[in-house]
C-alpha atoms as a PDB file:
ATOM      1  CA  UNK A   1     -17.381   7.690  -5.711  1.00  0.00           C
ATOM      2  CA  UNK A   2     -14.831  10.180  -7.120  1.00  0.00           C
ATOM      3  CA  UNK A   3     -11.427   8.867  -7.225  1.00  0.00           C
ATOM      4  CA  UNK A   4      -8.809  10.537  -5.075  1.00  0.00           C
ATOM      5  CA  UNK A   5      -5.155  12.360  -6.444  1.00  0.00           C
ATOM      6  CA  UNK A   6      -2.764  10.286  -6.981  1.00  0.00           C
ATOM      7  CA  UNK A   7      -5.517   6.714  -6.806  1.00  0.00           C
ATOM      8  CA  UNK A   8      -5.088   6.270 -10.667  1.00  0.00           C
ATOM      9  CA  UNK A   9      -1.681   6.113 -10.740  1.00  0.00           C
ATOM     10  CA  UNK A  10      -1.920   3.881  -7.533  1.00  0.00           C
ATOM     11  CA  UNK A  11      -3.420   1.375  -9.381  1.00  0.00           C
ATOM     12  CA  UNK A  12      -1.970   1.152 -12.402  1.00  0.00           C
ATOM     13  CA  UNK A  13       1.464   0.606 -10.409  1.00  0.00           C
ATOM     14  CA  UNK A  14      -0.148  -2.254  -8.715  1.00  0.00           C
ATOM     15  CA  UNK A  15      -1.561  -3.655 -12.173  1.00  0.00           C
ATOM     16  CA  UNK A  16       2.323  -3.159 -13.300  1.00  0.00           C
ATOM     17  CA  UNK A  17       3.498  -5.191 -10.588  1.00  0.00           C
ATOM     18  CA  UNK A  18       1.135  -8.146 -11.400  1.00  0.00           C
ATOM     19  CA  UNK A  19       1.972  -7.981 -15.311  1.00  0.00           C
ATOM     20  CA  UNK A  20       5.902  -8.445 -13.962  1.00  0.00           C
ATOM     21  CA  UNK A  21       4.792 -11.367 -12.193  1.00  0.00           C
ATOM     22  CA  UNK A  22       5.307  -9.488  -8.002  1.00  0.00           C
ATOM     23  CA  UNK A  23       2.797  -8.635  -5.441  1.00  0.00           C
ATOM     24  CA  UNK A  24       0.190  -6.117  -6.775  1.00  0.00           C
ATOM     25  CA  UNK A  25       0.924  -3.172  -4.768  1.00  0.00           C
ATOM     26  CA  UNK A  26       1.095   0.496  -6.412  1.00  0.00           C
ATOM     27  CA  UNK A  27       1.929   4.119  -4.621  1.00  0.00           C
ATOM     28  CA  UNK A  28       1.847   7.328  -5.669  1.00  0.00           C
ATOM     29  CA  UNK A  29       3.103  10.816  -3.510  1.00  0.00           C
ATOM     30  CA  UNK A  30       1.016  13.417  -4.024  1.00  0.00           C
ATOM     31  CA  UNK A  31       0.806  17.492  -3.259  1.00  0.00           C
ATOM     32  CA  UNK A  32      -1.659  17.545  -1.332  1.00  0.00           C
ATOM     33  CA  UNK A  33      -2.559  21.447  -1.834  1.00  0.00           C
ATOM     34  CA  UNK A  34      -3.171  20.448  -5.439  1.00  0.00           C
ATOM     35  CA  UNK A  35      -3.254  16.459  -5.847  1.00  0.00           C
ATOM     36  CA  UNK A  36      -0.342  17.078  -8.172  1.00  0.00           C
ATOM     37  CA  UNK A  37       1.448  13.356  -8.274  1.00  0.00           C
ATOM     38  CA  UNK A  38       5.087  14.113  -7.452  1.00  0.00           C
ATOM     39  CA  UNK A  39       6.285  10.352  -7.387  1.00  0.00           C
ATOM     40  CA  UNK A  40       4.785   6.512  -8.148  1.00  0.00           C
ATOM     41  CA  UNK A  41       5.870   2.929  -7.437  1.00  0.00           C
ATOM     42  CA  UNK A  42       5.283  -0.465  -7.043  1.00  0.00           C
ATOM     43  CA  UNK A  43       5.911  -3.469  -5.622  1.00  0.00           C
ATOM     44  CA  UNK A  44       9.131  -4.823  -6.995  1.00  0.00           C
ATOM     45  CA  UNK A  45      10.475  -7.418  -3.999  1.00  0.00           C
ATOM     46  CA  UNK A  46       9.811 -10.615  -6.344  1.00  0.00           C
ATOM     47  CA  UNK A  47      11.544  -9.050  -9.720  1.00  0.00           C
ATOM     48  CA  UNK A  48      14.432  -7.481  -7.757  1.00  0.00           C
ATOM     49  CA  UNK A  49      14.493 -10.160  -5.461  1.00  0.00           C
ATOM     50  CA  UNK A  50      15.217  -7.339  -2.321  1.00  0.00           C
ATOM     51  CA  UNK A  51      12.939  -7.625   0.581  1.00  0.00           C
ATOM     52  CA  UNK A  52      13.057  -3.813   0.810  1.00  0.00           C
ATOM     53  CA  UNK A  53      11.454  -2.913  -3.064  1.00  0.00           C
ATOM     54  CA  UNK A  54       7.854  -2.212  -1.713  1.00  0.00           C
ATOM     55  CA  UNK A  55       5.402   0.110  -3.431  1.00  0.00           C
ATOM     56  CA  UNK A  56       5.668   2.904  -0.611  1.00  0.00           C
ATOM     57  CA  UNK A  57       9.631   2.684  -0.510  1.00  0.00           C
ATOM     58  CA  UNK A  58      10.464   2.611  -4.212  1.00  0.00           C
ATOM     59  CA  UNK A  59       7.735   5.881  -4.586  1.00  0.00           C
ATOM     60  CA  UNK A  60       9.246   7.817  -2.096  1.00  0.00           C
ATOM     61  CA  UNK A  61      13.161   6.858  -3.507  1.00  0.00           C
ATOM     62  CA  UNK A  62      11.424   8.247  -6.808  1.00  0.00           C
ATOM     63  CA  UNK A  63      10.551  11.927  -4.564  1.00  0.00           C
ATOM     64  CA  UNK A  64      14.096  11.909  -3.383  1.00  0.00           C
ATOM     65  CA  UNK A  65      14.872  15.441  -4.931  1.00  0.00           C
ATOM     66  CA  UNK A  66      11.792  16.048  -2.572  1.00  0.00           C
ATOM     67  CA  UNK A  67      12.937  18.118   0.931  1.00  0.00           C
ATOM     68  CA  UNK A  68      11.371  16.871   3.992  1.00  0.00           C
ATOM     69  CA  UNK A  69       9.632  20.551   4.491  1.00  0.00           C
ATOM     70  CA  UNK A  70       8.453  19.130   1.030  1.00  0.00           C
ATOM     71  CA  UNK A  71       7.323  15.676   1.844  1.00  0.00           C
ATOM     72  CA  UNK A  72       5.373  17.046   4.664  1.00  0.00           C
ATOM     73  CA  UNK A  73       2.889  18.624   2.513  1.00  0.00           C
ATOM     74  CA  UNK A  74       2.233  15.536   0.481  1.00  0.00           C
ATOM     75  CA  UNK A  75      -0.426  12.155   0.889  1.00  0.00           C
ATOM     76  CA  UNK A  76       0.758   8.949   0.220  1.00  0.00           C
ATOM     77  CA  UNK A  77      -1.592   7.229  -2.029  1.00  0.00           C
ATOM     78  CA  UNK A  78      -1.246   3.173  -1.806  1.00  0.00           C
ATOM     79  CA  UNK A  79      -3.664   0.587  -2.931  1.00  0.00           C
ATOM     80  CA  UNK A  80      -3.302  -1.211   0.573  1.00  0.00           C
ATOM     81  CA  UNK A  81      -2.150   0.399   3.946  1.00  0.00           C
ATOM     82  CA  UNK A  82       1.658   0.345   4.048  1.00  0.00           C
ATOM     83  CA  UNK A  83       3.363  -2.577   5.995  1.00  0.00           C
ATOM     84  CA  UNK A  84       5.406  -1.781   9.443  1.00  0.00           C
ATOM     85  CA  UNK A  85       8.532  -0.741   7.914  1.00  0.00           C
ATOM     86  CA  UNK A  86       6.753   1.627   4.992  1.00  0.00           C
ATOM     87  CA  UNK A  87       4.720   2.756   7.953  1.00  0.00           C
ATOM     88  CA  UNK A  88       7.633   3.434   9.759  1.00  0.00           C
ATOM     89  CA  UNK A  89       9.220   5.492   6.746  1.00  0.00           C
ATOM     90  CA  UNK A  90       5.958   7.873   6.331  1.00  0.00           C
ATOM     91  CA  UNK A  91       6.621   8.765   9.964  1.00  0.00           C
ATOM     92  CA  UNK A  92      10.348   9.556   9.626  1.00  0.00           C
ATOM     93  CA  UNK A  93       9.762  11.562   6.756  1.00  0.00           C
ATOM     94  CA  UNK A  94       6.551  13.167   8.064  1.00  0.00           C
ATOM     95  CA  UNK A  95       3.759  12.343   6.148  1.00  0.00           C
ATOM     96  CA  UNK A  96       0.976  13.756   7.587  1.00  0.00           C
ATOM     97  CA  UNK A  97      -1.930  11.726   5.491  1.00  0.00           C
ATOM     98  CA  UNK A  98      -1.492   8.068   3.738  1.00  0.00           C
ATOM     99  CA  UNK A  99      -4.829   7.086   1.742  1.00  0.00           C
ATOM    100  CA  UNK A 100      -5.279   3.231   1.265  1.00  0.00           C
ATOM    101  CA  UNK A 101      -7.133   0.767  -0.688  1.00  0.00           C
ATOM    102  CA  UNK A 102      -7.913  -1.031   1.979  1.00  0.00           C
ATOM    103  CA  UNK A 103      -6.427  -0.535   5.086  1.00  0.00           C
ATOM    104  CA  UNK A 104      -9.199  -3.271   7.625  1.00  0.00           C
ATOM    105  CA  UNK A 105     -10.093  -6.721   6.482  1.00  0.00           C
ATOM    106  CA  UNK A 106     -13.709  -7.255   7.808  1.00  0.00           C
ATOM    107  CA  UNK A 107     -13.958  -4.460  10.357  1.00  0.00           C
ATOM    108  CA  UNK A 108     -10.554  -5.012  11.603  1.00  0.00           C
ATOM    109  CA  UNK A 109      -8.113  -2.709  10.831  1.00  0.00           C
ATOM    110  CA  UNK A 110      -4.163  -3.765   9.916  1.00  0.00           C
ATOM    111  CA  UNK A 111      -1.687  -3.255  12.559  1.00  0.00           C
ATOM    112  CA  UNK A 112       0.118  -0.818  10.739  1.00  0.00           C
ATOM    113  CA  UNK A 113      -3.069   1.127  10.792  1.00  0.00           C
ATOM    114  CA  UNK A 114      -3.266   1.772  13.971  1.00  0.00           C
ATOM    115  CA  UNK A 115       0.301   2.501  14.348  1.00  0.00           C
ATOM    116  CA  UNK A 116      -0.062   5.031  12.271  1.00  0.00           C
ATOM    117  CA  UNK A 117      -2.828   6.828  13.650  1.00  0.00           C
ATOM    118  CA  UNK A 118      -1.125   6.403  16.827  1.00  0.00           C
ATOM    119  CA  UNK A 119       1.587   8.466  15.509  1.00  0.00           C
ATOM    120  CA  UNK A 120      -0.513  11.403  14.381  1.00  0.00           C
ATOM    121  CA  UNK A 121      -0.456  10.186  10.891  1.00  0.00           C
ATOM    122  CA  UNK A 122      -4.892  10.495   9.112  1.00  0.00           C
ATOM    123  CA  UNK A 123      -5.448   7.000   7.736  1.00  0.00           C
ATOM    124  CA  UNK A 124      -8.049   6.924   4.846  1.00  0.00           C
ATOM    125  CA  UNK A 125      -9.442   3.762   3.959  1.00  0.00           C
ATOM    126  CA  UNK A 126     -10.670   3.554   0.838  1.00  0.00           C
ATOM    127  CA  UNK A 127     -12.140  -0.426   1.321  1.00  0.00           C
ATOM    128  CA  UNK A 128     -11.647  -0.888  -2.419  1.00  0.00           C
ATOM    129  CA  UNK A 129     -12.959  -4.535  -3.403  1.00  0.00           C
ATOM    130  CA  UNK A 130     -11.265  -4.327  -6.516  1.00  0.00           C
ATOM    131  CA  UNK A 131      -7.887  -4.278  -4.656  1.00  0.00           C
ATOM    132  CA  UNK A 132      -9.141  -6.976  -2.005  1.00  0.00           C
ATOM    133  CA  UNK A 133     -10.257  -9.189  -4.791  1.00  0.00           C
ATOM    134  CA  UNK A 134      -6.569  -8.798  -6.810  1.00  0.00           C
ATOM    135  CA  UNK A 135      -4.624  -9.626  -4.298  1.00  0.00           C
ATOM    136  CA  UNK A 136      -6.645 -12.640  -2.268  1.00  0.00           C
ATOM    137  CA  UNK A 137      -6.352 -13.769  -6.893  1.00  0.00           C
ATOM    138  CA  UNK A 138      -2.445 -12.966  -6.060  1.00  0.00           C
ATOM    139  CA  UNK A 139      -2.047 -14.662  -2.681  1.00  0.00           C
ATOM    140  CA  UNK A 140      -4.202 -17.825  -3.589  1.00  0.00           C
ATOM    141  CA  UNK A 141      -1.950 -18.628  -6.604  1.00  0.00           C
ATOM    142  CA  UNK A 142       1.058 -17.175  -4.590  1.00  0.00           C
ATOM    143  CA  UNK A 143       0.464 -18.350  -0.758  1.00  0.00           C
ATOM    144  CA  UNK A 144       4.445 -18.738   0.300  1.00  0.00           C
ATOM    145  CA  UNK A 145       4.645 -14.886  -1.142  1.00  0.00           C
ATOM    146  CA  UNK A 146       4.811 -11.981   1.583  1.00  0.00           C
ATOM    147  CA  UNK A 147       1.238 -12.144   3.172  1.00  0.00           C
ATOM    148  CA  UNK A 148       3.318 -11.350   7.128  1.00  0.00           C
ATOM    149  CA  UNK A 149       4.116  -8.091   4.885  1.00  0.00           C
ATOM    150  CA  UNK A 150       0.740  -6.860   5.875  1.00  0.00           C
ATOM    151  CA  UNK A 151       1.627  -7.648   9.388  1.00  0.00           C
ATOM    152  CA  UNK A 152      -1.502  -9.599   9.875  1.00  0.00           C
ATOM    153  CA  UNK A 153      -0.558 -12.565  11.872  1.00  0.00           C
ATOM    154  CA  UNK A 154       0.699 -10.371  14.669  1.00  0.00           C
ATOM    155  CA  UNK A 155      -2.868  -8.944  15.116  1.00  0.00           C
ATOM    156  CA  UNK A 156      -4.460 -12.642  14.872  1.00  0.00           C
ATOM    157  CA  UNK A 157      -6.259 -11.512  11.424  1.00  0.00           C
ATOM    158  CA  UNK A 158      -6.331 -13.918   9.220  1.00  0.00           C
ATOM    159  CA  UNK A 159      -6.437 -13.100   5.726  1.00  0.00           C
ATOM    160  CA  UNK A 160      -5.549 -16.306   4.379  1.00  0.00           C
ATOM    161  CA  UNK A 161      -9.556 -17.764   5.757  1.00  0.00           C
ATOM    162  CA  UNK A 162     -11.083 -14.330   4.988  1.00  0.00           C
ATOM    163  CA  UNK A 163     -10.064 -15.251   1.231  1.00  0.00           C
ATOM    164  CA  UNK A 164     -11.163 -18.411   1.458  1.00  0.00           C
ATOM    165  CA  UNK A 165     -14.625 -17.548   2.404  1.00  0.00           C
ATOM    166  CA  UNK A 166     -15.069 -15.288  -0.431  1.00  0.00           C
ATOM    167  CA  UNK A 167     -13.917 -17.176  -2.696  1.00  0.00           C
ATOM    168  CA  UNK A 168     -16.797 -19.768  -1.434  1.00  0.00           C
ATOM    169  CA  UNK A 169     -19.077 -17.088  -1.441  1.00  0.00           C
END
């Protein structure tokens, strides 16, 4: 499977986050007429101690000298599907496309998934083990660390079993 614009630099945000010890989330804003990668971040609530640092937000404060004509010809790469209130900044500034690591835990999509399709926005889910597997390693070690980010327990999905199992499996 060939990678998608802006997936490398996705991940190796995420992998930065981990090495600094916070939630392995990456981002990265591409063009999407040419997959140039016009910003990156990563999850930095735990190191900045800000609830607001997440991997979506702290890429697109990175495109700031971006216009929103601008932004609205770009994909947001992340390596999961961004949580309600990165959700709710690709709509204000008008990204059309996000592209996610995952973006459904066993057939069931994340809230914030369908949100965002509801608001015209194409959700790509990529269903990347590699990213499932590094964070249930990240939220087994870490369990009292940000898993109602994802906005799972309001759709009655519960990660915290889904890891379990594989784990046990």
């Amino acid at each position: 499977m060939s990678e998608p614009p802006g997936w490398a630099e996705a991940w190796d945000e995420a992998q930065a986050s981990l090495r600094e010890g916070g939630v392995p989330i990456g981002a990265a804003l591409v063009r999407t007429s040419d997959g140039a990668v016009l910003a990156r971040g990563r999850n930095r609530r735990y190191q900045l101690r800000g609830l607001a640092y997440h991997a979506e937000i702290v890429c697109l404060h990175d495109a700031e000298p971006l216009t929103l004509a601008e932004l609205r010809e770009t994909t947001l790469v992340s390596t999961t599907v961004p949580c309600w209130m990165c959700a709710g900044a690709v709509l204000l500034h008008g990204i059309p496309r996000v592209v996610a690591g995952f973006a459904s835990v066993d057939g069931q999509r994340l809230p914030s998934h369908e949100f965002l399709e509801a608001h015209g926005v194409e959700v790509v889910d990529l269903q990347r083990s590699e990213v499932f597997d590094v964070m249930a390693e990240y939220f087994t070690a870490h369990p009292a660390d940000g898993l109602e980010d994802l906005g799972t327990a309001t759709a009655g999905i519960d990660v915290e079993a889904t890891i379990a199992l594989r784990k046990n499996s």
